[in-house]
């Protein structure tokens, strides 16, 4: 076994591999002799939720607002009374899961996207979320879509990792009811999708290189002997870090096995919806989050995106712990006055999964004593401000992680009217080290967010 850097691999006899986190005991000698610890790399991530949110449960100060009636086309503009500037984050029902990590997040409101007339209101939500091109500037597409921010950033910071980007999705349904524009947020360029991996097992094999002939054996089994040999070479702190990392891999394998067994059992039962509709959403989303965490931790990638569910699909999902049967998020979003409680529960459910991801990142210590979250910028967001009115202004955005101290967190920042979402993307590109002065339809940085 030969170990040379934090992106070294443990290899089993059958070809499986396991990426390693940074370990001081096996760092290059020059690094160990230096008094200054290496600066951890920066990471960028996106957690996309579809169909907007119930505003009064998400946005501070709107708790007493009335429930909006359904508006089937794009014509609604939501007027807010929030004062422009920074203030403490006031708790709301949907934001409550972030309570333990609120000092490492910023609620950013008042950001807008411009809807390009000519396509369905949902069609541009996810597909254009990370590109935010100005309307009618892209002549080869009905959607204002260009190369998305994740790939623009990865062009600079993703060239030394095994994977420049990772694109994951939690839509396991096969009954495609919409085009790819409703079901993807990452694009190499106009009309060229970066296809998401939806099967946790496939994502796992891509990350850890398990050969198809060894499907029956876990990666951790294949590399166990190498791992035991390596542990004897490590100092006490590194042994603990390695054990934590190794255990997280084993936990992922167990979670995958459990979901696959459940799906197999569902295939044998007569049920009205596809078996995928009954798979527990939380377990599925958290499993994909765990895969992103270990990919960041082991240096397999520095840029990742997770699309929690597709836009406008009516196929139901099983939100375990909330309802006793699968429910269609999209269908009930059009009946907010009748299903406000259910919709608010779904919004909080999604935020709880995001909080899980953040706490996992914050629980992993980097070489310099900071946490993985401290050196990451992970953005929660949706392409709609509200699922009933379909407005594109005042989008629900939460930015987590300071990007190595470059973002001011622990604040609710409400931007001036007409501030493009692309201003946030430009600010994140700057924090990631890109020397660009404009991104898509941006008009400048968000200075109140920058440290």
CSV table of C-alpha atoms in Angstrom, one decimal:
chain,number,residue,atom,x,y,z
A,1,UNK,CA,0.0,0.0,0.0
A,2,UNK,CA,1.4,3.4,-1.0
A,3,UNK,CA,0.0,6.6,0.5
A,4,UNK,CA,1.0,10.0,-0.8
A,5,UNK,CA,-1.7,12.6,-0.2
A,6,UNK,CA,-5.2,13.3,1.2
A,7,UNK,CA,-6.6,12.0,-2.1
A,8,UNK,CA,-4.8,8.7,-1.8
A,9,UNK,CA,-6.8,5.5,-2.0
A,10,UNK,CA,-7.0,2.2,-0.1
A,11,UNK,CA,-7.4,-0.5,-2.6
A,12,UNK,CA,-8.8,-4.0,-2.0
A,13,UNK,CA,-7.6,-7.0,-4.0
A,14,UNK,CA,-10.7,-7.0,-6.2
A,15,UNK,CA,-10.3,-3.4,-7.4
A,16,UNK,CA,-12.5,-1.5,-4.9
A,17,UNK,CA,-11.1,1.8,-3.6
A,18,UNK,CA,-11.7,4.1,-0.7
A,19,UNK,CA,-10.7,7.7,-0.8
A,20,UNK,CA,-9.0,9.0,2.3
A,21,UNK,CA,-9.6,12.3,4.2
A,22,UNK,CA,-6.6,14.5,5.1
A,23,UNK,CA,-4.5,12.7,7.8
A,24,UNK,CA,-1.5,14.4,9.4
A,25,UNK,CA,0.3,11.1,10.0
A,26,UNK,CA,0.5,10.4,6.3
A,27,UNK,CA,0.8,13.9,5.0
A,28,UNK,CA,3.9,14.7,2.9
A,29,UNK,CA,7.0,15.2,5.1
A,30,UNK,CA,7.4,18.9,4.0
A,31,UNK,CA,3.8,19.6,5.2
A,32,UNK,CA,4.5,17.9,8.6
A,33,UNK,CA,7.6,19.9,9.1
A,34,UNK,CA,5.8,23.2,8.4
A,35,UNK,CA,4.4,25.0,11.4
A,36,UNK,CA,1.5,26.2,9.3
A,37,UNK,CA,-1.2,23.6,8.6
A,38,UNK,CA,-2.3,23.4,5.0
A,39,UNK,CA,-5.3,25.6,4.2
A,40,UNK,CA,-8.4,23.3,3.6
A,41,UNK,CA,-9.8,23.5,0.1
A,42,UNK,CA,-13.1,25.4,-0.5
A,43,UNK,CA,-16.2,23.5,-1.6
A,44,UNK,CA,-19.5,24.6,-3.2
A,45,UNK,CA,-22.8,22.9,-3.0
A,46,UNK,CA,-26.5,23.3,-3.9
A,47,UNK,CA,-29.6,21.8,-2.3
A,48,UNK,CA,-32.5,22.5,-4.6
A,49,UNK,CA,-36.2,22.1,-3.5
A,50,UNK,CA,-39.0,22.3,-6.0
A,51,UNK,CA,-42.3,24.2,-6.1
A,52,UNK,CA,-41.4,27.0,-3.7
A,53,UNK,CA,-42.6,27.3,-0.2
A,54,UNK,CA,-45.5,28.4,1.9
A,55,UNK,CA,-44.4,31.9,2.5
A,56,UNK,CA,-46.0,32.6,5.8
A,57,UNK,CA,-44.3,29.7,7.5
A,58,UNK,CA,-40.9,30.3,5.8
A,59,UNK,CA,-40.3,34.1,5.8
A,60,UNK,CA,-40.0,36.1,9.0
A,61,UNK,CA,-42.7,38.6,9.5
A,62,UNK,CA,-45.3,36.9,7.2
A,63,UNK,CA,-46.8,34.6,9.8
A,64,UNK,CA,-50.1,36.4,9.8
A,65,UNK,CA,-50.4,36.8,6.1
A,66,UNK,CA,-53.4,35.2,4.3
A,67,UNK,CA,-53.0,32.1,2.1
A,68,UNK,CA,-52.9,33.0,-1.6
A,69,UNK,CA,-55.3,31.6,-4.1
A,70,UNK,CA,-53.9,29.5,-7.0
A,71,UNK,CA,-52.5,31.4,-9.9
A,72,UNK,CA,-51.9,29.2,-12.9
A,73,UNK,CA,-49.6,31.4,-14.9
A,74,UNK,CA,-46.8,33.8,-14.2
A,75,UNK,CA,-48.4,37.1,-13.2
A,76,UNK,CA,-48.0,37.3,-9.5
A,77,UNK,CA,-45.5,39.7,-7.8
A,78,UNK,CA,-45.3,39.4,-4.1
A,79,UNK,CA,-44.8,42.6,-2.2
A,80,UNK,CA,-42.9,42.4,1.0
A,81,UNK,CA,-42.6,44.8,3.9
A,82,UNK,CA,-39.2,43.5,5.2
A,83,UNK,CA,-36.8,46.3,5.7
A,84,UNK,CA,-33.7,46.3,3.4
A,85,UNK,CA,-30.6,45.4,5.3
A,86,UNK,CA,-29.3,43.0,7.9
A,87,UNK,CA,-31.0,41.8,11.0
A,88,UNK,CA,-31.0,38.7,13.3
A,89,UNK,CA,-32.7,35.6,11.9
A,90,UNK,CA,-36.1,35.4,13.5
A,91,UNK,CA,-37.3,31.8,13.9
A,92,UNK,CA,-40.2,30.6,11.7
A,93,UNK,CA,-41.8,27.1,11.6
A,94,UNK,CA,-39.9,26.1,8.4
A,95,UNK,CA,-36.6,27.5,9.5
A,96,UNK,CA,-36.8,25.9,13.0
A,97,UNK,CA,-34.7,22.8,12.0
A,98,UNK,CA,-31.7,25.2,11.5
A,99,UNK,CA,-31.8,26.3,15.2
A,100,UNK,CA,-28.7,24.4,16.2
A,101,UNK,CA,-26.7,25.7,13.2
A,102,UNK,CA,-28.2,29.2,12.7
A,103,UNK,CA,-24.9,30.9,13.5
A,104,UNK,CA,-23.4,29.3,10.4
A,105,UNK,CA,-26.2,30.2,8.0
A,106,UNK,CA,-27.5,33.4,6.4
A,107,UNK,CA,-31.1,33.8,5.3
A,108,UNK,CA,-31.0,35.9,2.1
A,109,UNK,CA,-34.4,37.3,0.9
A,110,UNK,CA,-35.4,39.7,-1.8
A,111,UNK,CA,-33.6,38.0,-4.6
A,112,UNK,CA,-35.4,37.7,-8.0
A,113,UNK,CA,-35.2,35.9,-11.2
A,114,UNK,CA,-36.8,37.2,-14.4
A,115,UNK,CA,-39.3,34.9,-16.1
A,116,UNK,CA,-39.0,34.6,-19.8
A,117,UNK,CA,-42.4,34.6,-21.4
A,118,UNK,CA,-43.1,31.6,-23.7
A,119,UNK,CA,-42.7,28.5,-21.6
A,120,UNK,CA,-44.6,26.9,-18.7
A,121,UNK,CA,-44.0,28.6,-15.4
A,122,UNK,CA,-42.4,25.5,-13.9
A,123,UNK,CA,-40.1,24.8,-16.8
A,124,UNK,CA,-37.6,27.5,-16.0
A,125,UNK,CA,-37.6,27.0,-12.2
A,126,UNK,CA,-35.0,24.3,-11.8
A,127,UNK,CA,-33.4,24.3,-15.2
A,128,UNK,CA,-32.4,28.0,-15.0
A,129,UNK,CA,-31.9,28.3,-11.3
A,130,UNK,CA,-28.1,28.1,-11.5
A,131,UNK,CA,-27.7,29.8,-14.8
A,132,UNK,CA,-30.0,32.9,-14.4
A,133,UNK,CA,-29.4,34.1,-17.9
A,134,UNK,CA,-31.2,37.3,-18.9
A,135,UNK,CA,-34.4,36.7,-20.9
A,136,UNK,CA,-34.1,36.3,-24.6
A,137,UNK,CA,-30.3,36.4,-24.5
A,138,UNK,CA,-30.0,32.7,-25.4
A,139,UNK,CA,-31.4,32.4,-28.9
A,140,UNK,CA,-31.0,28.7,-29.3
A,141,UNK,CA,-33.4,27.7,-26.5
A,142,UNK,CA,-36.8,28.5,-25.2
A,143,UNK,CA,-35.3,28.7,-21.8
A,144,UNK,CA,-32.8,31.4,-20.6
A,145,UNK,CA,-30.2,28.7,-19.9
A,146,UNK,CA,-26.4,28.7,-20.1
A,147,UNK,CA,-23.6,26.9,-18.4
A,148,UNK,CA,-24.6,26.7,-14.7
A,149,UNK,CA,-22.6,28.1,-11.8
A,150,UNK,CA,-21.5,24.7,-10.5
A,151,UNK,CA,-19.6,24.0,-13.7
A,152,UNK,CA,-18.3,27.6,-14.1
A,153,UNK,CA,-16.8,27.3,-10.6
A,154,UNK,CA,-15.6,23.7,-11.2
A,155,UNK,CA,-13.7,24.9,-14.3
A,156,UNK,CA,-11.3,26.6,-11.8
A,157,UNK,CA,-11.5,24.6,-8.6
A,158,UNK,CA,-12.5,21.1,-9.8
A,159,UNK,CA,-9.5,20.3,-12.0
A,160,UNK,CA,-7.4,18.5,-9.4
A,161,UNK,CA,-10.1,16.2,-8.0
A,162,UNK,CA,-11.2,12.8,-9.4
A,163,UNK,CA,-14.6,14.3,-10.1
A,164,UNK,CA,-14.9,18.0,-11.1
A,165,UNK,CA,-18.6,18.0,-10.1
A,166,UNK,CA,-21.1,15.6,-8.7
A,167,UNK,CA,-24.8,15.8,-9.7
A,168,UNK,CA,-27.3,13.9,-7.5
A,169,UNK,CA,-31.1,13.7,-7.5
A,170,UNK,CA,-33.7,12.2,-5.2
A,171,UNK,CA,-36.2,11.4,-8.0
A,172,UNK,CA,-36.2,7.7,-8.3
A,173,UNK,CA,-39.4,7.5,-10.4
A,174,UNK,CA,-39.2,6.1,-13.9
A,175,UNK,CA,-42.6,7.4,-15.1
A,176,UNK,CA,-41.3,10.6,-16.6
A,177,UNK,CA,-44.1,13.0,-17.0
A,178,UNK,CA,-42.1,16.0,-18.0
A,179,UNK,CA,-39.1,16.9,-20.1
A,180,UNK,CA,-35.5,16.9,-18.7
A,181,UNK,CA,-35.9,20.7,-18.0
A,182,UNK,CA,-38.2,19.9,-15.1
A,183,UNK,CA,-35.8,17.4,-13.5
A,184,UNK,CA,-32.3,18.8,-13.7
A,185,UNK,CA,-30.5,21.8,-12.2
A,186,UNK,CA,-27.0,21.3,-13.6
A,187,UNK,CA,-26.1,22.0,-17.2
A,188,UNK,CA,-22.8,22.0,-19.2
A,189,UNK,CA,-24.4,24.5,-21.5
A,190,UNK,CA,-27.5,25.4,-23.3
A,191,UNK,CA,-29.5,22.2,-23.9
A,192,UNK,CA,-26.7,20.0,-22.6
A,193,UNK,CA,-27.7,18.5,-19.3
A,194,UNK,CA,-25.3,17.2,-16.7
A,195,UNK,CA,-27.3,14.1,-15.9
A,196,UNK,CA,-28.0,13.4,-12.2
A,197,UNK,CA,-27.3,10.2,-10.5
A,198,UNK,CA,-30.5,9.0,-8.8
A,199,UNK,CA,-29.6,5.5,-7.6
A,200,UNK,CA,-27.5,5.7,-4.3
A,201,UNK,CA,-25.8,2.4,-5.3
A,202,UNK,CA,-24.7,3.8,-8.6
A,203,UNK,CA,-23.5,7.0,-6.9
A,204,UNK,CA,-21.5,4.9,-4.4
A,205,UNK,CA,-19.9,2.8,-7.1
A,206,UNK,CA,-18.9,5.9,-9.0
A,207,UNK,CA,-17.3,7.4,-6.0
A,208,UNK,CA,-15.5,4.3,-4.7
A,209,UNK,CA,-14.9,2.4,-7.9
A,210,UNK,CA,-16.5,-0.9,-7.0
A,211,UNK,CA,-16.2,-3.3,-10.0
A,212,UNK,CA,-19.5,-4.7,-11.2
A,213,UNK,CA,-18.3,-8.3,-10.6
A,214,UNK,CA,-18.0,-7.5,-6.9
A,215,UNK,CA,-21.6,-6.3,-6.4
A,216,UNK,CA,-22.1,-8.7,-3.6
A,217,UNK,CA,-19.2,-7.4,-1.5
A,218,UNK,CA,-19.0,-4.0,0.2
A,219,UNK,CA,-16.1,-1.6,-0.4
A,220,UNK,CA,-15.3,-1.6,3.3
A,221,UNK,CA,-14.9,-5.4,3.2
A,222,UNK,CA,-12.7,-5.3,0.2
A,223,UNK,CA,-10.3,-2.8,1.8
A,224,UNK,CA,-10.5,-3.8,5.4
A,225,UNK,CA,-7.1,-5.4,5.6
A,226,UNK,CA,-5.4,-2.3,4.1
A,227,UNK,CA,-7.4,-0.2,6.5
A,228,UNK,CA,-6.2,-2.2,9.5
A,229,UNK,CA,-2.6,-1.9,8.3
A,230,UNK,CA,-3.0,1.8,7.8
A,231,UNK,CA,-4.5,2.4,11.3
A,232,UNK,CA,-1.3,1.0,12.8
A,233,UNK,CA,0.7,3.8,11.1
A,234,UNK,CA,-1.6,6.6,12.4
A,235,UNK,CA,-1.4,8.9,15.4
A,236,UNK,CA,-4.1,8.9,18.0
A,237,UNK,CA,-6.1,11.8,16.5
A,238,UNK,CA,-5.8,10.4,13.0
A,239,UNK,CA,-7.0,7.0,14.2
A,240,UNK,CA,-10.1,8.6,15.6
A,241,UNK,CA,-10.6,10.6,12.4
A,242,UNK,CA,-10.1,7.5,10.2
A,243,UNK,CA,-12.5,5.4,12.3
A,244,UNK,CA,-15.1,8.1,12.0
A,245,UNK,CA,-14.7,8.3,8.3
A,246,UNK,CA,-14.6,4.5,7.9
A,247,UNK,CA,-17.8,4.1,10.0
A,248,UNK,CA,-19.6,6.7,7.9
A,249,UNK,CA,-18.8,4.6,4.8
A,250,UNK,CA,-20.1,1.5,6.5
A,251,UNK,CA,-23.3,3.3,7.6
A,252,UNK,CA,-23.9,4.4,4.0
A,253,UNK,CA,-23.6,0.8,2.9
A,254,UNK,CA,-26.1,-0.3,5.5
A,255,UNK,CA,-28.6,2.4,4.5
A,256,UNK,CA,-28.3,1.4,0.8
A,257,UNK,CA,-29.0,-2.2,1.7
A,258,UNK,CA,-32.0,-1.3,3.8
A,259,UNK,CA,-33.6,0.8,1.1
A,260,UNK,CA,-33.0,-1.9,-1.5
A,261,UNK,CA,-34.6,-4.5,0.6
A,262,UNK,CA,-37.6,-2.3,1.2
A,263,UNK,CA,-37.9,-1.7,-2.6
A,264,UNK,CA,-37.8,-5.4,-3.2
A,265,UNK,CA,-40.5,-6.0,-0.7
A,266,UNK,CA,-42.7,-3.3,-2.3
A,267,UNK,CA,-42.3,-5.0,-5.7
A,268,UNK,CA,-44.2,-8.0,-4.3
A,269,UNK,CA,-47.1,-5.9,-3.0
A,270,UNK,CA,-50.1,-4.8,-5.0
A,271,UNK,CA,-50.1,-1.0,-4.6
A,272,UNK,CA,-51.6,1.7,-6.8
A,273,UNK,CA,-48.5,3.8,-7.2
A,274,UNK,CA,-45.0,2.7,-8.3
A,275,UNK,CA,-42.9,1.1,-5.5
A,276,UNK,CA,-40.6,4.2,-5.5
A,277,UNK,CA,-43.5,6.2,-4.2
A,278,UNK,CA,-43.4,4.3,-0.9
A,279,UNK,CA,-39.6,4.6,-0.3
A,280,UNK,CA,-39.0,6.9,2.7
A,281,UNK,CA,-38.0,10.4,1.5
A,282,UNK,CA,-36.0,11.4,4.4
A,283,UNK,CA,-33.8,8.2,4.4
A,284,UNK,CA,-33.3,8.6,0.6
A,285,UNK,CA,-32.3,12.3,0.8
A,286,UNK,CA,-30.1,11.8,3.8
A,287,UNK,CA,-28.3,9.0,2.1
A,288,UNK,CA,-27.5,11.2,-0.9
A,289,UNK,CA,-26.4,13.9,1.5
A,290,UNK,CA,-24.1,11.4,3.2
A,291,UNK,CA,-22.5,10.6,-0.1
A,292,UNK,CA,-21.8,14.3,-0.8
A,293,UNK,CA,-20.3,14.6,2.7
A,294,UNK,CA,-17.8,11.8,2.2
A,295,UNK,CA,-17.0,13.0,-1.3
A,296,UNK,CA,-16.1,16.4,0.1
A,297,UNK,CA,-14.2,14.9,3.1
A,298,UNK,CA,-12.1,12.6,0.9
A,299,UNK,CA,-11.3,15.2,-1.7
A,300,UNK,CA,-13.2,13.3,-4.4
A,301,UNK,CA,-14.9,16.5,-5.5
A,302,UNK,CA,-15.2,20.1,-4.5
A,303,UNK,CA,-18.5,20.9,-6.2
A,304,UNK,CA,-21.8,19.1,-5.8
A,305,UNK,CA,-25.5,19.6,-6.4
A,306,UNK,CA,-28.6,17.8,-5.0
A,307,UNK,CA,-32.0,18.1,-6.5
A,308,UNK,CA,-34.5,17.0,-3.9
A,309,UNK,CA,-37.4,16.4,-6.2
A,310,UNK,CA,-38.5,17.3,-9.7
A,311,UNK,CA,-40.7,20.3,-10.7
A,312,UNK,CA,-44.4,19.8,-11.5
A,313,UNK,CA,-44.4,16.0,-11.4
A,314,UNK,CA,-47.6,14.7,-10.0
A,315,UNK,CA,-46.1,11.4,-8.9
A,316,UNK,CA,-46.5,11.0,-5.1
A,317,UNK,CA,-43.7,10.6,-2.6
A,318,UNK,CA,-43.7,9.1,0.9
A,319,UNK,CA,-42.8,11.7,3.5
A,320,UNK,CA,-42.3,9.4,6.4
A,321,UNK,CA,-43.3,10.7,9.7
A,322,UNK,CA,-45.8,13.1,8.2
A,323,UNK,CA,-48.5,11.2,6.3
A,324,UNK,CA,-49.6,7.6,6.2
A,325,UNK,CA,-49.5,7.4,2.4
A,326,UNK,CA,-47.6,9.0,-0.5
A,327,UNK,CA,-48.6,12.5,-1.4
A,328,UNK,CA,-48.1,14.7,-4.5
A,329,UNK,CA,-46.3,17.9,-3.5
A,330,UNK,CA,-47.1,19.6,-6.8
A,331,UNK,CA,-50.9,18.8,-6.8
A,332,UNK,CA,-51.5,20.1,-3.3
A,333,UNK,CA,-49.3,23.2,-3.9
A,334,UNK,CA,-52.2,24.4,-6.2
A,335,UNK,CA,-54.6,24.1,-3.3
A,336,UNK,CA,-52.7,26.0,-0.6
A,337,UNK,CA,-55.8,27.2,1.1
A,338,UNK,CA,-57.0,23.6,1.6
A,339,UNK,CA,-53.6,21.9,2.3
A,340,UNK,CA,-51.5,24.7,4.0
A,341,UNK,CA,-50.7,22.4,7.0
A,342,UNK,CA,-49.5,19.6,4.8
A,343,UNK,CA,-47.4,21.9,2.6
A,344,UNK,CA,-45.8,23.6,5.6
A,345,UNK,CA,-44.9,20.2,7.0
A,346,UNK,CA,-43.3,19.3,3.7
A,347,UNK,CA,-41.3,22.5,3.7
A,348,UNK,CA,-40.1,21.9,7.2
A,349,UNK,CA,-39.3,18.3,6.2
A,350,UNK,CA,-37.0,19.5,3.4
A,351,UNK,CA,-35.4,22.0,5.7
A,352,UNK,CA,-34.7,19.3,8.3
A,353,UNK,CA,-32.9,17.3,5.6
A,354,UNK,CA,-30.8,20.4,4.8
A,355,UNK,CA,-30.1,20.9,8.5
A,356,UNK,CA,-28.9,17.2,8.7
A,357,UNK,CA,-26.5,17.8,5.8
A,358,UNK,CA,-25.1,21.0,7.5
A,359,UNK,CA,-24.6,19.3,10.9
A,360,UNK,CA,-22.8,16.4,9.2
A,361,UNK,CA,-20.5,18.8,7.5
A,362,UNK,CA,-20.0,20.8,10.7
A,363,UNK,CA,-19.1,17.7,12.6
A,364,UNK,CA,-16.1,16.9,10.5
A,365,UNK,CA,-12.8,18.6,11.6
A,366,UNK,CA,-10.3,19.8,9.0
A,367,UNK,CA,-6.6,19.9,9.3
A,368,UNK,CA,-6.5,23.4,10.7
A,369,UNK,CA,-9.2,22.9,13.3
A,370,UNK,CA,-12.0,24.4,11.2
A,371,UNK,CA,-14.9,22.2,10.1
A,372,UNK,CA,-15.9,21.0,6.7
A,373,UNK,CA,-18.8,23.3,6.7
A,374,UNK,CA,-16.6,26.3,7.5
A,375,UNK,CA,-14.8,25.7,4.2
A,376,UNK,CA,-18.0,25.1,2.2
A,377,UNK,CA,-20.7,27.3,0.8
A,378,UNK,CA,-23.9,25.3,0.5
A,379,UNK,CA,-27.0,27.0,-0.7
A,380,UNK,CA,-30.6,25.9,-0.1
A,381,UNK,CA,-33.1,27.4,-2.6
A,382,UNK,CA,-36.0,27.1,-4.9
A,383,UNK,CA,-36.8,28.6,-8.3
A,384,UNK,CA,-40.3,29.7,-7.1
A,385,UNK,CA,-41.0,32.0,-4.2
A,386,UNK,CA,-44.4,30.4,-3.7
A,387,UNK,CA,-46.0,27.2,-5.1
A,388,UNK,CA,-49.5,28.7,-5.5
A,389,UNK,CA,-48.8,32.1,-7.0
A,390,UNK,CA,-45.8,30.9,-9.1
A,391,UNK,CA,-43.9,34.2,-8.5
A,392,UNK,CA,-40.2,34.4,-9.4
A,393,UNK,CA,-39.4,37.2,-7.0
A,394,UNK,CA,-38.3,37.1,-3.4
A,395,UNK,CA,-37.0,33.5,-3.6
A,396,UNK,CA,-36.4,31.4,-0.5
A,397,UNK,CA,-32.6,31.2,-0.1
A,398,UNK,CA,-30.4,30.0,2.7
A,399,UNK,CA,-26.6,30.2,2.4
A,400,UNK,CA,-24.7,28.0,4.8
A,401,UNK,CA,-21.0,27.9,5.4
A,402,UNK,CA,-18.7,30.9,5.2
A,403,UNK,CA,-16.4,29.8,2.4
A,404,UNK,CA,-13.4,29.9,4.7
A,405,UNK,CA,-14.5,33.1,6.5
A,406,UNK,CA,-15.5,35.1,3.4
A,407,UNK,CA,-19.3,35.3,4.1
A,408,UNK,CA,-21.0,36.9,7.0
A,409,UNK,CA,-23.3,34.4,8.6
A,410,UNK,CA,-25.9,34.5,11.4
A,411,UNK,CA,-28.0,37.2,9.7
A,412,UNK,CA,-31.1,37.7,7.8
A,413,UNK,CA,-30.2,39.8,4.8
A,414,UNK,CA,-33.0,41.3,2.8
A,415,UNK,CA,-31.8,42.7,-0.5
A,416,UNK,CA,-33.1,45.8,-2.2
A,417,UNK,CA,-36.0,45.4,-4.6
A,418,UNK,CA,-35.0,44.1,-8.0
A,419,UNK,CA,-31.7,42.4,-6.8
A,420,UNK,CA,-31.0,39.5,-9.2
A,421,UNK,CA,-30.4,36.0,-7.9
A,422,UNK,CA,-27.3,36.1,-10.1
A,423,UNK,CA,-25.8,38.7,-7.7
A,424,UNK,CA,-25.6,35.9,-5.2
A,425,UNK,CA,-24.0,33.5,-7.7
A,426,UNK,CA,-21.5,36.2,-8.6
A,427,UNK,CA,-20.6,36.7,-4.9
A,428,UNK,CA,-20.2,32.9,-4.5
A,429,UNK,CA,-18.0,32.8,-7.6
A,430,UNK,CA,-15.8,35.5,-6.1
A,431,UNK,CA,-15.5,33.7,-2.8
A,432,UNK,CA,-14.4,30.6,-4.7
A,433,UNK,CA,-11.6,32.6,-6.3
A,434,UNK,CA,-13.0,33.3,-9.8
A,435,UNK,CA,-11.8,36.6,-11.3
A,436,UNK,CA,-15.1,37.5,-13.0
A,437,UNK,CA,-17.0,40.7,-12.8
A,438,UNK,CA,-20.4,39.4,-14.0
A,439,UNK,CA,-22.4,36.2,-14.1
A,440,UNK,CA,-25.6,35.9,-16.2
A,441,UNK,CA,-27.9,38.9,-15.4
A,442,UNK,CA,-26.0,40.0,-12.3
A,443,UNK,CA,-25.7,43.7,-11.6
A,444,UNK,CA,-23.0,43.4,-8.9
A,445,UNK,CA,-22.0,41.6,-5.7
A,446,UNK,CA,-24.0,41.5,-2.5
A,447,UNK,CA,-21.6,43.5,-0.3
A,448,UNK,CA,-23.6,43.0,2.9
A,449,UNK,CA,-23.0,39.2,2.6
A,450,UNK,CA,-19.2,39.5,2.1
A,451,UNK,CA,-16.9,39.6,5.1
